[in-house]
Amino acid sequence: MIPRTIFSSDHELFRDSVRKFLEQHAVPFHGQWEKEGHIDRALWNKAGEAGMLCSHIPEEYGGIGADFLYSTVVIEEVGRLGLTGIGFSLHSDIVAPYILHYGSQELKQKYLPKMVSGEMVTAIAMTEPGAGSDLQGVKTTAVLDGDEYVINGSKTFITNGFLADLVIVVAKTDPAAGAKGTSLFLVEANTPGFSKGKRLEKVGMKAQDTSELFFQDVRVPRENLLGQAGMGFAYLMQELPQERLTVGIGALASAEAALQWTLEYTRERKAFGKAVADFQNTRFKLAEMATEIQIGKVFVDRCLELHLQGKLDVPTAAMLKYWGTDLQCKVLDECVQLHGGYGFMWEYPVARAWADARVQRIYAGTNEIMKEIIARSL
Ligand SMILES: Cc1cc2nc3c(=O)[nH]c(=O)nc-3n(C[C@H](O)[C@H](O)[C@H](O)COP(=O)(O)OP(=O)(O)OC[C@H]3O[C@@H](n4cnc5c(N)ncnc54)[C@H](O)[C@@H]3O)c2cc1C
């Protein structure tokens, strides 16, 4: 196997602590959280105390100014353990950067420390019932009225939506201007007129509190606009590569874990007087999966190196997101097959991971949209 060279001994020490934290505070309860449709709110505070949230945030806003590899460690360990209810990465690696990069000094001071500590859970609301891939079709509006913006509209499929205390809302400040009329707002969940719909019942990721959100004459101070009015689309384009990188990292971690479970299972399981792992078909499938995962991990690590240097471009991040999640789904499907009927039983981690994986090809930009982005760059 090709050794990974991007992580230092400090990263590996952090990995050990994250793994122990998750094994103690999340693994025993995740099954129950799947039934409840959300994780325990207190896990956010515990994770904050353990330094697992927003570690990249500079010290002046409560973080430790860590590099992106610390975030990577959290994503990989959450993925390895199949803890798909945990929305830490969306909060730390997707929402926090918008506030850090485009928020005013006041907004950063007000919100980032609470995000680091887990006092505030966050979400980002782009998708609407009528607009997902085509974000220019967003219908939610934000109209300036004196010193306040008045927001009206609805969002759906919002990760961390049910537990969120603070949401970045994508809204049109100038509906006639298309992409150039799109802006981003910070909206606190306790603002009058903001309500949460039902937690959505999903095929997988059942412990993830994906929700609908509604905005009826929600008034937010003018200062809650992130950056400049009309620049929302440009900010999204700037930040989406990191989101796609996080999805690619998680995809490979999940595929690798599934391969490990399958190795163990097929070595134990007997058929026709021998271990399932000894059939040539099994050996070839395992070899193919191990090879493709190895290729994927080398690609992940190269993308990470580029990202650390600020050089990961949009099409390359799209390649990782599309190829990595397609690979994850293919591997999970083969792993279920090699488990036989047990692979379809919810109590088996491989069954859950298979169900959880499917959406990876859909969110963070569908894989078709990723191919469009790649094709445009050729
Ligand atoms: C579990 C879950 C969590 C999510 N979390 C969030 C979140 O936190 N925040 C958020 O804002 N959104 C979130 N989403 C929404 C997600 O990002 C969208 O579902 C996704 O972008 C696709 O949009 P859509 O569902 O409207 O599908 P559509 O855009 O209607 O697409 C339908 C099909 O058409 C294809 N298609 C569309 N346009 C093109 C094109 N130009 N060329 C080729 N094919 C095309 C798509 O690839 C897809 O196959 C989440 C979704 C899920 C299921």
PDB file of C-alpha atoms and ligand atoms in Angstrom, residues 90 94 123-135 155-161 168 170 200 202 204-205 208 210-211 243 359-370 372 376, ligand 1:
ATOM      1  CA  LEU A  90     -20.809  21.104   7.005  1.00  0.00           C
ATOM      2  CA  ILE A  94     -18.631  24.754   4.669  1.00  0.00           C
ATOM      3  CA  ALA A 123     -26.537  25.169   8.295  1.00  0.00           C
ATOM      4  CA  ILE A 124     -26.515  26.585   4.782  1.00  0.00           C
ATOM      5  CA  ALA A 125     -29.808  26.908   2.925  1.00  0.00           C
ATOM      6  CA  MET A 126     -29.428  27.101  -0.833  1.00  0.00           C
ATOM      7  CA  THR A 127     -31.858  24.501  -2.173  1.00  0.00           C
ATOM      8  CA  GLU A 128     -35.574  25.219  -2.560  1.00  0.00           C
ATOM      9  CA  PRO A 129     -38.451  22.972  -3.533  1.00  0.00           C
ATOM     10  CA  GLY A 130     -38.181  24.329  -7.086  1.00  0.00           C
ATOM     11  CA  ALA A 131     -34.434  24.986  -7.396  1.00  0.00           C
ATOM     12  CA  GLY A 132     -31.476  22.730  -6.613  1.00  0.00           C
ATOM     13  CA  SER A 133     -28.910  22.330  -9.372  1.00  0.00           C
ATOM     14  CA  ASP A 134     -30.066  25.572 -10.943  1.00  0.00           C
ATOM     15  CA  LEU A 135     -29.421  27.943  -8.053  1.00  0.00           C
ATOM     16  CA  LYS A 155     -35.824  25.979   1.620  1.00  0.00           C
ATOM     17  CA  THR A 156     -35.666  22.210   1.636  1.00  0.00           C
ATOM     18  CA  PHE A 157     -33.213  19.342   2.211  1.00  0.00           C
ATOM     19  CA  ILE A 158     -31.172  21.444   4.651  1.00  0.00           C
ATOM     20  CA  THR A 159     -28.479  19.482   6.494  1.00  0.00           C
ATOM     21  CA  ASN A 160     -28.367  20.286  10.256  1.00  0.00           C
ATOM     22  CA  GLY A 161     -31.610  22.160   9.583  1.00  0.00           C
ATOM     23  CA  ILE A 168     -26.774  31.072   5.885  1.00  0.00           C
ATOM     24  CA  VAL A 170     -29.297  32.271  -0.161  1.00  0.00           C
ATOM     25  CA  LEU A 200     -37.375  14.754   6.285  1.00  0.00           C
ATOM     26  CA  LYS A 202     -34.784   9.754   4.108  1.00  0.00           C
ATOM     27  CA  GLY A 204     -30.292   6.785   4.395  1.00  0.00           C
ATOM     28  CA  MET A 205     -28.399   9.156   6.683  1.00  0.00           C
ATOM     29  CA  GLN A 208     -28.918  13.497  10.018  1.00  0.00           C
ATOM     30  CA  THR A 210     -32.222  17.242   7.223  1.00  0.00           C
ATOM     31  CA  SER A 211     -35.135  19.712   7.297  1.00  0.00           C
ATOM     32  CA  GLU A 243     -17.375  21.495  -0.001  1.00  0.00           C
ATOM     33  CA  VAL A 359     -27.010  10.696  -1.672  1.00  0.00           C
ATOM     34  CA  GLN A 360     -23.339  11.524  -2.016  1.00  0.00           C
ATOM     35  CA  ARG A 361     -23.815  11.490  -5.790  1.00  0.00           C
ATOM     36  CA  ILE A 362     -26.694  13.962  -5.452  1.00  0.00           C
ATOM     37  CA  TYR A 363     -25.839  16.700  -2.951  1.00  0.00           C
ATOM     38  CA  ALA A 364     -23.023  19.260  -3.003  1.00  0.00           C
ATOM     39  CA  GLY A 365     -23.812  19.539  -6.721  1.00  0.00           C
ATOM     40  CA  THR A 366     -25.002  16.399  -8.515  1.00  0.00           C
ATOM     41  CA  ASN A 367     -22.400  14.305 -10.312  1.00  0.00           C
ATOM     42  CA  GLU A 368     -23.938  15.392 -13.616  1.00  0.00           C
ATOM     43  CA  ILE A 369     -23.313  19.017 -12.671  1.00  0.00           C
ATOM     44  CA  MET A 370     -19.727  18.037 -11.722  1.00  0.00           C
ATOM     45  CA  GLU A 372     -20.597  19.819 -16.737  1.00  0.00           C
ATOM     46  CA  ARG A 376     -16.438  23.288 -19.494  1.00  0.00           C
TER      47      ARG A 376
HETATM   48  C1  LIG B   1     -29.687  14.465   2.286  1.00  0.00           C
HETATM   49  C2  LIG B   1     -29.559  15.760   1.573  1.00  0.00           C
HETATM   50  C3  LIG B   1     -28.884  16.814   2.182  1.00  0.00           C
HETATM   51  C4  LIG B   1     -28.789  18.056   1.528  1.00  0.00           C
HETATM   52  N1  LIG B   1     -28.220  19.116   2.189  1.00  0.00           N
HETATM   53  C5  LIG B   1     -28.331  20.358   1.647  1.00  0.00           C
HETATM   54  C6  LIG B   1     -27.934  21.516   2.382  1.00  0.00           C
HETATM   55  O1  LIG B   1     -27.431  21.420   3.509  1.00  0.00           O
HETATM   56  N2  LIG B   1     -28.133  22.729   1.824  1.00  0.00           N
HETATM   57  C7  LIG B   1     -28.666  22.879   0.580  1.00  0.00           C
HETATM   58  O2  LIG B   1     -28.818  24.011   0.148  1.00  0.00           O
HETATM   59  N3  LIG B   1     -29.037  21.807  -0.144  1.00  0.00           N
HETATM   60  C8  LIG B   1     -28.898  20.558   0.351  1.00  0.00           C
HETATM   61  N4  LIG B   1     -29.304  19.461  -0.359  1.00  0.00           N
HETATM   62  C9  LIG B   1     -29.859  19.665  -1.687  1.00  0.00           C
HETATM   63  C10 LIG B   1     -28.958  19.149  -2.809  1.00  0.00           C
HETATM   64  O3  LIG B   1     -27.817  19.936  -2.927  1.00  0.00           O
HETATM   65  C11 LIG B   1     -29.824  19.109  -4.086  1.00  0.00           C
HETATM   66  O4  LIG B   1     -30.765  18.075  -3.905  1.00  0.00           O
HETATM   67  C12 LIG B   1     -28.985  18.884  -5.335  1.00  0.00           C
HETATM   68  O5  LIG B   1     -28.183  20.000  -5.608  1.00  0.00           O
HETATM   69  C13 LIG B   1     -29.842  18.570  -6.560  1.00  0.00           C
HETATM   70  O6  LIG B   1     -30.870  19.510  -6.705  1.00  0.00           O
HETATM   71  P1  LIG B   1     -32.386  18.994  -6.939  1.00  0.00           P
HETATM   72  O7  LIG B   1     -32.695  18.035  -5.846  1.00  0.00           O
HETATM   73  O8  LIG B   1     -33.231  20.187  -7.078  1.00  0.00           O
HETATM   74  O9  LIG B   1     -32.334  18.187  -8.283  1.00  0.00           O
HETATM   75  P2  LIG B   1     -32.519  18.802  -9.765  1.00  0.00           P
HETATM   76  O10 LIG B   1     -31.667  20.011  -9.908  1.00  0.00           O
HETATM   77  O11 LIG B   1     -33.964  18.914 -10.045  1.00  0.00           O
HETATM   78  O12 LIG B   1     -31.906  17.628 -10.646  1.00  0.00           O
HETATM   79  C14 LIG B   1     -32.659  16.465 -11.076  1.00  0.00           C
HETATM   80  C15 LIG B   1     -31.777  15.681 -12.029  1.00  0.00           C
HETATM   81  O13 LIG B   1     -31.477  16.512 -13.171  1.00  0.00           O
HETATM   82  C16 LIG B   1     -30.092  16.564 -13.368  1.00  0.00           C
HETATM   83  N5  LIG B   1     -29.705  17.862 -13.904  1.00  0.00           N
HETATM   84  C17 LIG B   1     -30.062  19.095 -13.472  1.00  0.00           C
HETATM   85  N6  LIG B   1     -29.474  20.044 -14.202  1.00  0.00           N
HETATM   86  C18 LIG B   1     -28.718  19.402 -15.131  1.00  0.00           C
HETATM   87  C19 LIG B   1     -27.851  19.819 -16.180  1.00  0.00           C
HETATM   88  N7  LIG B   1     -27.607  21.109 -16.418  1.00  0.00           N
HETATM   89  N8  LIG B   1     -27.243  18.879 -16.939  1.00  0.00           N
HETATM   90  C20 LIG B   1     -27.450  17.562 -16.685  1.00  0.00           C
HETATM   91  N9  LIG B   1     -28.255  17.096 -15.718  1.00  0.00           N
HETATM   92  C21 LIG B   1     -28.860  18.005 -14.947  1.00  0.00           C
HETATM   93  C22 LIG B   1     -29.493  16.356 -11.993  1.00  0.00           C
HETATM   94  O14 LIG B   1     -28.140  15.928 -12.068  1.00  0.00           O
HETATM   95  C23 LIG B   1     -30.415  15.296 -11.429  1.00  0.00           C
HETATM   96  O15 LIG B   1     -30.011  14.043 -11.874  1.00  0.00           O
HETATM   97  C24 LIG B   1     -29.348  18.210   0.245  1.00  0.00           C
HETATM   98  C25 LIG B   1     -29.974  17.139  -0.381  1.00  0.00           C
HETATM   99  C26 LIG B   1     -30.101  15.938   0.271  1.00  0.00           C
HETATM  100  C27 LIG B   1     -30.851  14.818  -0.413  1.00  0.00           C
END
